[in-house]
Coordinates of C-alpha atoms in Angstrom, one line a residue:
M1366 CA 31.5 4.6 -31.0
G1367 CA 28.0 5.8 -32.3
Y1368 CA 26.9 9.0 -34.0
S1369 CA 25.5 10.8 -31.2
Q1370 CA 29.1 10.0 -29.3
L1371 CA 30.9 11.2 -32.1
R1372 CA 28.8 14.7 -32.2
W1373 CA 29.5 15.9 -28.8
L1374 CA 33.4 14.9 -29.2
R1375 CA 33.7 17.2 -32.3
S1376 CA 32.1 19.5 -30.6
G1377 CA 34.6 19.7 -27.6
I1378 CA 37.4 19.4 -29.7
G1379 CA 36.0 22.3 -32.1
L1380 CA 35.9 24.3 -29.1
L1381 CA 39.2 23.7 -28.0
L1382 CA 41.0 24.3 -31.3
V1383 CA 39.2 27.6 -31.6
C1384 CA 40.4 28.8 -28.0
M1385 CA 43.8 27.7 -29.1
L1386 CA 44.0 29.9 -31.9
S1387 CA 42.7 32.9 -30.0
A1388 CA 45.2 32.5 -27.3
G1389 CA 47.9 32.2 -29.8
Q1390 CA 47.4 36.1 -30.4
A1391 CA 48.0 37.1 -26.5
V1392 CA 51.2 39.2 -25.7
A1393 CA 53.5 39.4 -22.3
G1394 CA 52.1 40.2 -19.6
E1395 CA 51.0 39.2 -16.2
D1396 CA 51.0 35.8 -15.1
V1397 CA 47.6 34.1 -15.8
I1398 CA 48.2 30.9 -13.9
Q1399 CA 47.4 30.8 -10.2
A1400 CA 51.0 29.5 -9.2
G1401 CA 51.4 29.4 -5.6
N1402 CA 48.0 28.9 -4.4
V1403 CA 47.6 25.9 -2.1
V1404 CA 44.6 23.8 -2.3
V1405 CA 43.5 20.8 0.0
T1406 CA 40.0 19.5 -1.5
A1407 CA 41.1 16.8 -3.8
T1408 CA 43.3 14.8 -1.7
K1409 CA 43.0 16.1 1.9
T1410 CA 46.6 16.9 1.6
D1411 CA 48.4 20.0 1.0
H1412 CA 49.3 21.1 -2.8
L1413 CA 50.3 23.7 -5.0
I1414 CA 47.5 24.1 -7.8
E1415 CA 50.0 23.4 -10.5
D1416 CA 51.1 20.5 -8.9
V1417 CA 47.9 18.8 -7.4
P1418 CA 47.2 15.5 -9.2
V1419 CA 43.3 15.7 -9.5
K1420 CA 42.0 18.7 -11.5
T1421 CA 40.9 21.6 -9.0
E1422 CA 39.3 24.8 -10.1
V1423 CA 40.2 27.9 -7.7
I1424 CA 38.2 31.1 -7.2
T1425 CA 40.3 33.7 -5.3
R1426 CA 39.7 36.3 -2.9
R1427 CA 41.1 38.8 -5.3
E1428 CA 38.7 37.9 -8.2
I1429 CA 35.5 37.9 -5.9
E1430 CA 36.6 41.5 -4.6
D1431 CA 37.3 42.6 -8.3
R1432 CA 34.2 41.4 -9.6
K1433 CA 32.0 42.6 -6.7
L1434 CA 30.7 39.5 -5.9
K1435 CA 28.0 39.6 -3.0
T1436 CA 27.0 35.9 -2.9
L1437 CA 28.6 32.6 -3.1
Q1438 CA 26.2 31.5 -6.1
E1439 CA 27.5 34.3 -8.2
A1440 CA 31.1 33.7 -8.0
L1441 CA 30.5 30.0 -9.2
E1442 CA 28.1 30.4 -12.1
H1443 CA 31.2 31.3 -14.6
L1444 CA 33.0 28.4 -14.2
P1445 CA 32.7 25.2 -16.5
G1446 CA 30.0 22.7 -15.8
L1447 CA 28.5 24.6 -13.2
R1448 CA 24.9 25.7 -13.4
V1449 CA 23.1 27.6 -10.7
D1450 CA 19.7 27.5 -9.9
M1451 CA 18.2 31.0 -8.5
D1452 CA 14.6 30.1 -8.2
S1453 CA 13.4 27.7 -5.6
G1454 CA 9.8 29.1 -4.7
S1455 CA 8.6 30.6 -1.6
W1456 CA 11.6 28.9 0.0
G1457 CA 13.7 32.0 -1.1
D1458 CA 16.4 29.6 -2.1
K1459 CA 18.7 31.4 -4.5
G1460 CA 21.8 29.4 -4.8
K1461 CA 21.5 25.7 -5.5
V1462 CA 24.4 24.5 -7.8
S1463 CA 24.8 21.3 -9.9
I1464 CA 28.1 20.1 -11.5
R1465 CA 28.4 18.1 -14.9
G1466 CA 24.6 17.7 -15.2
M1467 CA 24.0 16.2 -12.0
E1468 CA 21.5 17.0 -9.4
S1469 CA 22.3 19.7 -7.0
R1470 CA 21.8 17.2 -4.1
H1471 CA 24.5 15.5 -5.7
V1472 CA 27.2 17.8 -4.8
L1473 CA 28.7 18.1 -1.6
I1474 CA 28.9 21.8 0.0
L1475 CA 31.8 22.1 2.7
V1476 CA 33.0 24.9 4.5
D1477 CA 36.8 24.5 5.9
G1478 CA 36.2 20.7 5.1
H1479 CA 33.0 20.6 6.7
R1480 CA 29.4 20.1 5.9
I1481 CA 26.8 22.7 5.9
Y1482 CA 23.2 22.1 5.2
G1483 CA 19.8 24.1 4.6
G1484 CA 18.0 24.3 1.6
H1485 CA 15.2 23.1 -0.9
D1486 CA 15.0 19.5 -1.8
A1487 CA 17.8 18.2 0.0
S1488 CA 20.5 20.8 -1.5
V1489 CA 22.4 23.9 0.1
D1490 CA 21.1 27.0 -0.5
L1491 CA 24.3 29.1 -1.2
Q1492 CA 22.3 32.3 -0.6
S1493 CA 23.0 32.0 3.0
Y1494 CA 26.4 32.2 3.2
P1495 CA 28.5 35.5 2.7
T1496 CA 31.4 36.0 0.7
E1497 CA 33.2 38.8 3.1
M1498 CA 35.0 35.7 5.0
I1499 CA 36.2 33.6 1.6
E1500 CA 39.8 33.2 1.3
R1501 CA 39.2 30.9 -2.2
I1502 CA 36.6 28.4 -3.4
E1503 CA 38.1 25.1 -4.3
V1504 CA 35.7 23.0 -7.1
V1505 CA 36.7 19.2 -7.5
K1506 CA 34.3 18.0 -10.3
G1507 CA 33.3 14.2 -10.6
P1508 CA 32.9 11.7 -7.7
G1509 CA 34.4 12.5 -4.5
S1510 CA 33.0 10.0 -2.3
A1511 CA 36.0 7.9 -1.9
L1512 CA 37.3 10.8 0.3
Y1513 CA 33.8 12.4 1.5
G1514 CA 31.3 10.0 1.4
S1515 CA 27.3 10.7 0.7
E1516 CA 26.3 13.6 -1.3
A1517 CA 29.8 14.1 -3.3
M1518 CA 28.4 12.0 -6.4
G1519 CA 28.5 14.9 -8.7
G1520 CA 31.7 16.8 -7.1
V1521 CA 32.8 19.0 -4.1
I1522 CA 32.7 22.8 -3.4
N1523 CA 34.6 23.7 -0.3
V1524 CA 34.7 27.1 0.8
I1525 CA 38.3 28.2 2.6
T1526 CA 37.9 30.7 4.9
R1527 CA 40.5 33.7 6.0
K1528 CA 43.1 33.5 8.6
A1529 CA 44.3 36.5 10.5
E1530 CA 47.4 38.0 9.3
D1531 CA 50.0 39.7 11.8
G1532 CA 49.0 43.0 12.9
K1533 CA 45.3 44.7 12.5
D1534 CA 43.1 44.7 9.9
F1535 CA 39.6 46.4 9.3
S1536 CA 37.3 46.4 6.4
A1537 CA 33.6 47.8 5.9
S1538 CA 31.3 48.3 2.7
A1539 CA 27.9 49.3 2.2
A1540 CA 25.6 48.8 -1.2
A1541 CA 22.5 49.8 -2.5
G1542 CA 20.8 49.3 -5.7
S1543 CA 17.5 48.2 -7.6
R1544 CA 14.7 46.0 -6.0
N1545 CA 15.4 47.9 -3.0
R1546 CA 18.6 45.8 -2.3
R1547 CA 20.9 46.8 0.5
I1548 CA 24.3 45.1 1.8
M1549 CA 26.5 46.1 4.9
E1550 CA 29.5 44.2 5.6
A1551 CA 32.0 44.6 8.3
T1552 CA 35.2 42.5 9.0
G1553 CA 37.8 42.8 11.6
S1554 CA 40.8 40.9 12.2
W1555 CA 44.1 41.0 14.6
K1556 CA 47.2 38.5 15.1
S1557 CA 49.9 38.7 17.8
N1558 CA 52.3 36.2 19.4
G1559 CA 50.6 33.2 17.6
M1560 CA 47.3 34.1 18.3
G1561 CA 44.9 35.6 16.0
S1562 CA 41.0 36.3 15.5
V1563 CA 38.8 37.2 12.3
L1564 CA 35.0 38.2 13.0
S1565 CA 32.7 39.2 9.8
Y1566 CA 29.1 40.4 9.8
T1567 CA 26.9 40.8 6.7
S1568 CA 23.3 42.1 6.6
K1569 CA 21.4 41.9 3.4
H1570 CA 17.9 42.9 2.3
S1571 CA 15.9 43.1 -0.8
D1572 CA 12.6 43.1 -2.3
G1573 CA 13.3 40.6 -5.2
V1574 CA 11.2 40.5 -8.4
D1575 CA 8.0 40.5 -6.4
P1576 CA 7.9 42.2 -3.0
D1577 CA 4.7 40.4 -2.2
Y1578 CA 6.4 37.1 -2.2
D1579 CA 10.3 37.6 -2.3
Q1580 CA 11.4 40.3 0.2
Y1581 CA 13.8 38.7 2.9
K1582 CA 16.3 39.9 5.4
E1583 CA 19.2 38.4 6.4
H1584 CA 22.3 38.5 8.8
A1585 CA 25.3 36.1 9.3
I1586 CA 28.1 36.4 11.6
Q1587 CA 31.3 34.2 11.2
G1588 CA 34.5 34.3 12.8
T1589 CA 37.8 32.5 13.5
L1590 CA 39.8 32.0 16.4
R1591 CA 43.2 30.2 16.1
Y1592 CA 46.5 30.0 18.2
D1593 CA 49.4 28.3 17.4
L1594 CA 50.3 26.3 20.2
S1595 CA 54.0 25.5 18.7
P1596 CA 55.7 25.9 15.2
R1597 CA 54.1 22.4 14.6
A1598 CA 50.8 22.5 16.0
E1599 CA 47.9 25.1 16.1
I1600 CA 44.2 24.7 17.4
S1601 CA 41.1 26.6 16.0
L1602 CA 37.6 27.4 16.4
K1603 CA 35.2 28.8 13.7
P1604 CA 31.6 29.8 14.7
Y1605 CA 29.0 30.6 12.3
F1606 CA 25.3 32.0 12.6
S1607 CA 22.9 33.1 9.9
E1608 CA 19.3 34.2 9.9
H1609 CA 16.9 34.3 6.8
R1610 CA 13.4 36.2 7.2
M1611 CA 11.0 36.7 4.5
D1612 CA 7.3 38.1 5.3
Y1613 CA 5.6 35.7 3.0
E1614 CA 4.4 32.8 5.2
D1615 CA 6.5 34.3 8.0
R1616 CA 9.4 32.1 6.8
I1617 CA 12.0 32.0 9.0
Q1618 CA 15.3 29.9 8.6
Q1619 CA 18.4 29.8 11.0
R1620 CA 21.8 28.2 10.1
V1621 CA 24.4 27.8 13.5
G1622 CA 27.5 26.1 13.5
V1623 CA 30.9 25.5 15.6
N1624 CA 34.0 23.8 14.2
P1625 CA 37.0 23.1 16.5
S1626 CA 39.9 21.5 14.7
W1627 CA 43.5 20.3 15.9
Q1628 CA 46.6 20.2 13.7
W1629 CA 50.0 18.8 14.6
K1630 CA 53.0 18.3 12.4
P1631 CA 55.5 15.7 14.1
D1632 CA 58.1 16.0 11.6
N1633 CA 58.7 17.7 7.7
L1634 CA 56.9 14.4 6.5
S1635 CA 53.7 14.3 8.4
T1636 CA 50.6 15.5 9.6
L1637 CA 47.8 14.8 12.0
R1638 CA 44.5 16.4 12.0
L1639 CA 41.5 16.0 14.4
W1640 CA 38.5 17.9 13.9
G1641 CA 34.6 18.0 15.3
S1642 CA 31.9 19.8 13.8
W1643 CA 28.1 20.7 14.8
F1644 CA 25.5 22.1 12.5
R1645 CA 22.0 23.1 12.8
Y1646 CA 19.3 24.0 10.6
D1647 CA 16.1 25.3 12.0
H1648 CA 13.1 25.9 9.4
E1649 CA 9.7 27.5 10.3
S1650 CA 6.7 29.1 8.3
S1651 CA 3.1 29.6 8.9
D1652 CA 0.1 29.2 6.1
E1653 CA -0.5 32.5 4.3
Q1654 CA -4.0 32.0 4.5
T1655 CA -5.4 30.1 8.1
G1656 CA -1.9 31.6 10.0
E1657 CA -1.3 28.1 11.6
T1658 CA 2.2 26.7 11.2
A1659 CA 3.1 24.9 8.1
T1660 CA 6.7 24.0 8.6
E1661 CA 8.9 23.3 11.9
Y1662 CA 11.7 21.1 11.9
A1663 CA 15.1 21.4 13.1
H1664 CA 17.9 19.3 11.3
D1665 CA 21.3 18.6 13.1
M1666 CA 24.2 17.3 11.8
Y1667 CA 27.5 16.1 14.4
E1668 CA 30.5 14.9 12.5
T1669 CA 34.2 14.2 14.1
E1670 CA 37.0 13.0 12.1
I1671 CA 40.9 12.1 12.4
N1672 CA 43.3 11.7 9.4
Y1673 CA 47.1 11.1 9.3
S1674 CA 49.3 11.8 6.2
R1675 CA 52.8 10.7 5.8
L1676 CA 55.1 10.6 3.0
F1677 CA 56.7 7.3 2.9
S1678 CA 60.1 6.4 0.7
G1679 CA 60.0 10.0 -0.9
R1680 CA 57.4 8.6 -3.2
H1681 CA 54.3 7.3 -1.3
L1682 CA 52.0 10.2 0.2
L1683 CA 49.3 8.2 2.3
T1684 CA 46.3 9.3 4.1
L1685 CA 44.5 7.4 6.4
G1686 CA 41.4 8.5 8.3
S1687 CA 38.2 7.7 10.1
Q1688 CA 34.9 9.7 10.2
F1689 CA 31.7 9.6 12.2
E1690 CA 28.6 11.4 11.4
R1691 CA 25.4 11.4 13.2
E1692 CA 22.4 13.1 11.4
E1693 CA 19.3 14.0 13.3
R1694 CA 15.9 15.3 12.4
D1695 CA 12.8 16.4 14.7
D1696 CA 10.0 17.3 12.5
K1697 CA 6.7 18.9 14.5
I1698 CA 4.5 19.1 11.5
K1699 CA 5.4 15.9 9.8
E1700 CA 5.2 14.1 13.4
Y1701 CA 8.7 12.1 13.1
E1702 CA 11.9 12.1 15.1
A1703 CA 14.5 10.1 13.0
E1704 CA 18.4 9.6 13.4
E1705 CA 21.0 7.8 11.5
D1706 CA 24.7 7.3 11.9
V1707 CA 27.7 6.7 9.7
L1708 CA 31.1 5.4 10.6
S1709 CA 33.7 5.8 7.9
F1710 CA 36.9 4.7 6.9
F1711 CA 39.1 6.0 4.1
V1712 CA 42.9 5.6 2.6
S1713 CA 44.4 7.5 -0.2
D1714 CA 48.0 7.0 -1.6
E1715 CA 49.2 9.7 -3.8
I1716 CA 52.5 7.7 -5.8
D1717 CA 54.6 10.0 -7.6
F1718 CA 56.6 8.1 -10.4
N1719 CA 57.5 11.7 -11.8
P1720 CA 56.5 12.7 -14.4
L1721 CA 53.4 10.4 -13.7
V1722 CA 51.4 10.6 -10.3
L1723 CA 49.0 8.0 -9.4
V1724 CA 46.3 8.4 -6.9
L1725 CA 44.7 5.2 -5.6
G1726 CA 41.7 6.1 -2.7
V1727 CA 38.8 4.0 -1.3
R1728 CA 36.0 5.0 1.5
V1729 CA 34.0 2.5 3.4
D1730 CA 30.6 3.7 5.0
E1731 CA 29.3 1.7 7.5
H1732 CA 25.7 2.6 7.7
D1733 CA 23.2 1.8 10.7
E1734 CA 20.6 1.0 8.1
W1735 CA 21.7 -0.4 4.9
G1736 CA 25.1 -1.9 5.8
S1737 CA 28.0 -1.1 3.6
E1738 CA 29.3 1.1 0.8
V1739 CA 32.5 1.0 -0.7
T1740 CA 33.5 4.0 -2.9
P1741 CA 36.8 3.3 -4.7
K1742 CA 38.8 6.3 -7.2
F1743 CA 41.5 6.0 -9.3
S1744 CA 43.1 9.0 -11.0
I1745 CA 46.3 9.5 -13.2
A1746 CA 48.2 12.6 -14.0
Y1747 CA 51.2 12.7 -16.2
R1748 CA 53.2 15.7 -16.7
V1749 CA 54.0 15.6 -20.6
S1750 CA 56.3 18.8 -20.1
D1751 CA 56.3 22.4 -18.1
A1752 CA 53.5 23.3 -20.5
V1753 CA 51.3 20.4 -20.8
K1754 CA 49.7 18.0 -18.4
L1755 CA 47.3 14.6 -19.0
R1756 CA 44.8 13.5 -16.5
S1757 CA 42.3 10.9 -16.1
S1758 CA 40.1 9.4 -13.0
V1759 CA 37.5 7.1 -12.6
G1760 CA 35.4 6.6 -9.3
R1761 CA 32.4 5.5 -7.9
G1762 CA 29.8 7.8 -5.7
V1763 CA 26.6 7.4 -3.8
N1764 CA 24.0 9.5 -2.0
A1765 CA 22.2 8.5 1.0
P1766 CA 18.3 9.3 0.9
T1767 CA 17.2 12.2 3.1
L1768 CA 15.5 11.4 6.5
S1769 CA 12.3 13.0 5.4
K1770 CA 12.1 10.7 2.5
L1771 CA 12.8 7.7 4.3
Y1772 CA 10.4 8.5 7.3
G1773 CA 8.6 11.8 6.4
Q1774 CA 4.6 11.9 5.8
W1775 CA 2.8 15.0 4.9
R1776 CA 0.2 16.8 2.9
M1777 CA 1.8 18.6 -0.4
G1778 CA -1.3 20.1 -2.3
P1779 CA -3.5 17.3 -3.5
Y1780 CA -1.1 14.5 -2.4
A1781 CA -0.4 12.9 0.7
V1782 CA 3.6 12.2 0.7
Q1783 CA 4.2 8.8 1.8
P1784 CA 7.8 7.8 3.4
N1785 CA 9.7 5.0 2.1
P1786 CA 12.1 3.0 4.8
D1787 CA 13.3 0.7 2.1
L1788 CA 15.2 3.4 0.0
E1789 CA 18.5 2.7 -1.0
P1790 CA 21.2 4.8 -1.6
E1791 CA 21.6 6.4 -5.4
E1792 CA 24.9 5.4 -7.2
S1793 CA 27.0 6.6 -9.5
W1794 CA 30.2 5.7 -11.9
G1795 CA 32.0 8.7 -13.4
Y1796 CA 34.8 9.2 -16.0
D1797 CA 36.9 11.8 -17.2
M1798 CA 40.2 12.5 -19.3
G1799 CA 41.6 15.9 -20.1
A1800 CA 44.7 17.9 -20.9
D1801 CA 45.8 21.5 -19.3
W1802 CA 48.1 23.2 -21.5
N1803 CA 50.0 26.3 -20.6
P1804 CA 51.7 27.3 -23.5
T1805 CA 53.1 31.0 -22.1
K1806 CA 52.8 32.4 -18.5
N1807 CA 49.9 34.5 -20.0
I1808 CA 47.7 31.4 -21.9
S1809 CA 45.8 28.6 -19.6
L1810 CA 44.0 26.2 -21.9
S1811 CA 42.1 23.2 -20.4
A1812 CA 39.8 20.5 -22.2
T1813 CA 37.9 17.7 -20.4
L1814 CA 35.8 14.8 -21.8
F1815 CA 33.4 13.3 -18.8
Q1816 CA 30.4 10.8 -18.5
N1817 CA 28.5 9.9 -15.5
E1818 CA 26.2 6.9 -15.4
V1819 CA 23.7 7.4 -12.5
D1820 CA 21.4 4.4 -11.3
N1821 CA 18.8 4.0 -8.4
L1822 CA 18.0 7.3 -8.7
I1823 CA 15.2 8.2 -6.4
V1824 CA 12.2 9.9 -7.9
S1825 CA 8.5 10.1 -6.8
R1826 CA 5.6 8.6 -8.6
S1827 CA 1.8 9.6 -7.8
I1828 CA -1.0 7.0 -7.6
R1829 CA -4.1 8.8 -8.6
Q1830 CA -7.1 6.7 -7.6
G1831 CA -10.2 8.1 -6.6
A1832 CA -10.7 11.6 -4.9
P1833 CA -7.7 13.2 -3.4
P1834 CA -5.8 13.1 -1.7
W1835 CA -3.6 11.0 -3.8
D1836 CA -0.4 9.0 -2.7
L1837 CA 3.1 10.3 -3.7
V1838 CA 5.6 7.6 -3.1
W1839 CA 9.7 8.0 -3.5
E1840 CA 11.3 5.1 -5.2
N1841 CA 14.4 3.9 -6.6
V1842 CA 14.0 3.3 -10.1
E1843 CA 15.4 5.3 -12.7
K1844 CA 19.0 5.3 -14.4
A1845 CA 20.6 8.3 -16.6
R1846 CA 23.7 8.9 -18.5
I1847 CA 25.1 12.3 -18.7
R1848 CA 28.0 13.1 -20.7
G1849 CA 29.8 16.2 -22.1
V1850 CA 33.0 18.3 -23.1
E1851 CA 34.5 21.2 -20.8
V1852 CA 36.5 23.8 -22.6
S1853 CA 38.0 26.7 -20.8
T1854 CA 41.1 29.3 -21.4
A1855 CA 41.9 32.4 -19.5
I1856 CA 44.6 34.9 -21.5
V1857 CA 46.4 38.1 -20.5
I1858 CA 46.3 39.7 -23.9
T1859 CA 48.2 42.7 -22.9
D1860 CA 49.5 44.2 -19.5
D1861 CA 46.0 45.8 -19.1
L1862 CA 43.4 43.7 -20.5
T1863 CA 42.3 40.1 -19.8
A1864 CA 40.0 37.4 -21.2
D1865 CA 38.0 34.2 -20.0
F1866 CA 35.9 32.0 -22.0
A1867 CA 34.2 28.7 -21.0
Y1868 CA 32.3 26.4 -22.6
T1869 CA 30.2 23.3 -21.7
Y1870 CA 28.0 20.7 -23.8
L1871 CA 26.0 18.3 -22.4
D1872 CA 24.4 14.8 -23.9
T1873 CA 22.0 13.4 -21.3
E1874 CA 19.6 10.7 -21.4
N1875 CA 17.0 9.1 -18.9
L1876 CA 17.7 5.3 -19.9
D1877 CA 14.5 3.9 -18.8
T1878 CA 12.4 6.5 -21.0
G1879 CA 14.9 7.9 -23.9
M1880 CA 14.3 11.4 -22.9
E1881 CA 16.7 14.1 -22.4
L1882 CA 16.8 15.0 -18.6
G1883 CA 15.2 18.1 -17.8
E1884 CA 16.6 21.3 -17.1
R1885 CA 20.3 20.5 -18.6
P1886 CA 21.1 23.1 -21.3
M1887 CA 22.9 21.3 -24.6
H1888 CA 25.0 24.4 -24.8
Q1889 CA 26.5 26.9 -21.9
V1890 CA 28.9 29.4 -22.5
S1891 CA 30.4 32.4 -20.2
M1892 CA 32.9 34.8 -20.9
R1893 CA 34.7 37.7 -18.9
L1894 CA 37.1 40.6 -20.2
G1895 CA 38.7 42.8 -17.7
Y1896 CA 40.6 46.1 -18.0
F1897 CA 42.6 47.9 -16.0
W1898 CA 43.5 51.4 -16.1
R1899 CA 46.2 51.1 -13.2
Q1900 CA 47.4 55.3 -13.5
Y1901 CA 43.7 56.2 -12.6
G1902 CA 42.8 53.4 -10.2
I1903 CA 40.1 51.9 -12.4
S1904 CA 39.1 48.8 -13.6
A1905 CA 36.1 47.8 -15.6
F1906 CA 34.7 44.1 -16.2
L1907 CA 32.3 42.8 -18.9
E1908 CA 30.8 39.6 -18.2
G1909 CA 28.4 37.4 -20.2
Q1910 CA 26.4 34.0 -20.1
Y1911 CA 24.7 31.8 -22.6
R1912 CA 22.3 29.1 -21.8
G1913 CA 21.0 27.1 -24.3
R1914 CA 17.7 25.3 -25.4
R1915 CA 16.6 22.9 -22.6
Y1916 CA 13.5 21.1 -21.7
A1917 CA 11.5 22.0 -18.5
D1918 CA 10.1 18.6 -18.1
E1919 CA 11.0 14.9 -18.0
D1920 CA 8.9 14.0 -21.1
N1921 CA 10.3 16.7 -23.2
E1922 CA 7.1 18.3 -24.0
E1923 CA 8.0 21.9 -23.0
R1924 CA 11.2 22.9 -25.1
L1925 CA 12.8 26.4 -23.3
D1926 CA 14.4 28.9 -25.8
E1927 CA 17.9 29.8 -25.5
Y1928 CA 18.8 33.3 -23.7
A1929 CA 22.0 35.3 -22.7
V1930 CA 22.9 37.9 -20.1
F1931 CA 25.4 40.0 -20.2
D1932 CA 26.8 42.3 -16.8
I1933 CA 29.2 45.0 -16.3
V1934 CA 31.2 45.8 -13.4
L1935 CA 33.3 49.2 -12.9
N1936 CA 35.9 50.0 -9.9
K1937 CA 37.5 53.1 -8.6
D1938 CA 40.4 53.5 -6.3
F1939 CA 40.2 56.6 -3.9
G1940 CA 43.6 56.7 -2.3
D1941 CA 44.9 53.6 -0.6
H1942 CA 42.0 53.0 1.5
Y1943 CA 38.8 53.6 -0.1
Q1944 CA 37.1 52.3 -3.4
G1945 CA 33.3 52.8 -5.3
F1946 CA 32.0 50.5 -7.4
V1947 CA 29.0 50.4 -9.5
R1948 CA 27.7 46.8 -10.9
V1949 CA 25.0 46.9 -13.6
D1950 CA 23.7 43.3 -14.1
N1951 CA 21.3 41.9 -17.4
I1952 CA 22.2 45.3 -19.3
L1953 CA 20.0 43.8 -22.4
N1954 CA 17.2 43.9 -20.2
K1955 CA 16.3 40.3 -20.7
K1956 CA 13.0 39.2 -19.2
D1957 CA 10.6 36.3 -19.0
V1958 CA 12.7 33.2 -18.8
T1959 CA 10.9 30.4 -17.7
D1960 CA 13.6 28.4 -15.4
A1961 CA 15.4 31.7 -14.4
Y1962 CA 13.0 33.5 -12.3
D1963 CA 15.7 36.1 -11.1
V1964 CA 16.3 37.3 -14.9
D1965 CA 13.9 40.0 -15.0
G1966 CA 15.1 43.3 -16.2
T1967 CA 18.2 45.2 -15.5
E1968 CA 19.6 45.6 -12.3
F1969 CA 22.3 47.6 -10.6
L1970 CA 24.1 47.7 -7.2
A1971 CA 26.2 50.5 -6.2
G1972 CA 28.5 51.0 -3.2
V1973 CA 31.6 52.4 -1.5
Q1974 CA 34.3 50.2 0.6
M1975 CA 37.1 50.9 3.3
N1976 CA 40.1 48.8 4.6
F1977 CA 42.5 50.0 7.1

């Protein structure tokens, strides 16, 4: 083991010891462990979070409401190993997320298990998805291609939406703040005689940092219609629509989708699921100087999947499934139409040798262009005691090139971007090992060592010969290694005081150049303190984030300084049905962060919420 390997291992172990020592001061209080929460993303089968064999992190609806989080990216940015990019230029993207140093395009974003699209550079913009309909967010880090195929090289984020409860429910909120920010939300639900529905509407407006470029308006409508055919069978339909408009360049982005599904449990040991999905992303913009159309394309994704799970011999939970995907793109400006089909088969076996659990999985994707891709994954979890669990996994990931890189040709400044139909999928192998320790119901500690080896990375190369326009071509060339450690702890210090802490260390290298990968901070820390004056209906939160030094470029010539940002949230209940809140972000007035455009001084948001 070399010096650099010892260094990052020592860093992680040191932080873990600090967390353990601080945790030992906790006293009796509420249960910090999210016992009873059911998760599905890690294995495509239902598990209590304390029993799931593959590490899954969950953000609950209660946490979103307490912290007054109004966007999906705000909910994710405090998790260890995650980095949220809120600056994507004139597109208006404010929520691209990466996991453990992987690119944001290597993270698969799902809503109720279905892919969503729309964002800059083959990434999904989380800004477009409202929090009002979220029941919980499940995050599984590391290669997920053995179950989900392409785009899951770095991990999977699955947003689980709300279901109707018995009776009727209505909630609404209004908020306003700095940068002319305005948010209105309303959600209603009902359920009776096995039929239920939820419908939510969100409206947002903001001038952003620079109103001439950043001003936007956004509307989103989302719903769920569900019917219980019998105690063992149900059907559901989930429609979604959002529109994001920016005055600059007359940019309009629309997302629309519908997801029908059917589930049947023929007995207590098996479950059969069938679902379909259609998601469409439309994007238009105009040249600010000439007024001519600069962007106009439609991106459609069709999916259907059938999977069956059954427990055999009381020990093997076997899941078999098949999925078909068709992706279509019609680009009027780049003058091309393209489509691709992928037929997939996957199998997973969860083998319970209590206290040892093994998960063996493999997926085969048959692509109509480059043939077969096989992505296996092996995970193991060992329950040492009720308080300690050890875990490890290894898996292969793939990421297919986008249709625009395969077939699109367009002008970008002084460059003529050329397609490359011979591009191959990006590939990775990911490894991790870790431990979870819950010494009491009030303390949760976790530590993970991880490494990702990435090959066939798709990069652009410019050919500067003669006068512009110069050719810009896509190639499979680079190899990279990303390794590090994550440490996190959650503590109930007293009945009224809670604390959370997370640390991530990254050691990255472009194996072709020997340089560090750009825009990956070596050190990243997040913390949160919560205090509850229950007799007065008041709760308060202090949140902080630290991002260490990093390079802005792949040549490591521009080094960026470290910085920290702190936020506060104050909530006050007025009776059983009303609540007021104030949120102040960046209370230390941090500005001029090169790679964090939105960090530009103190912001505030205040509002009221009612529930009936």
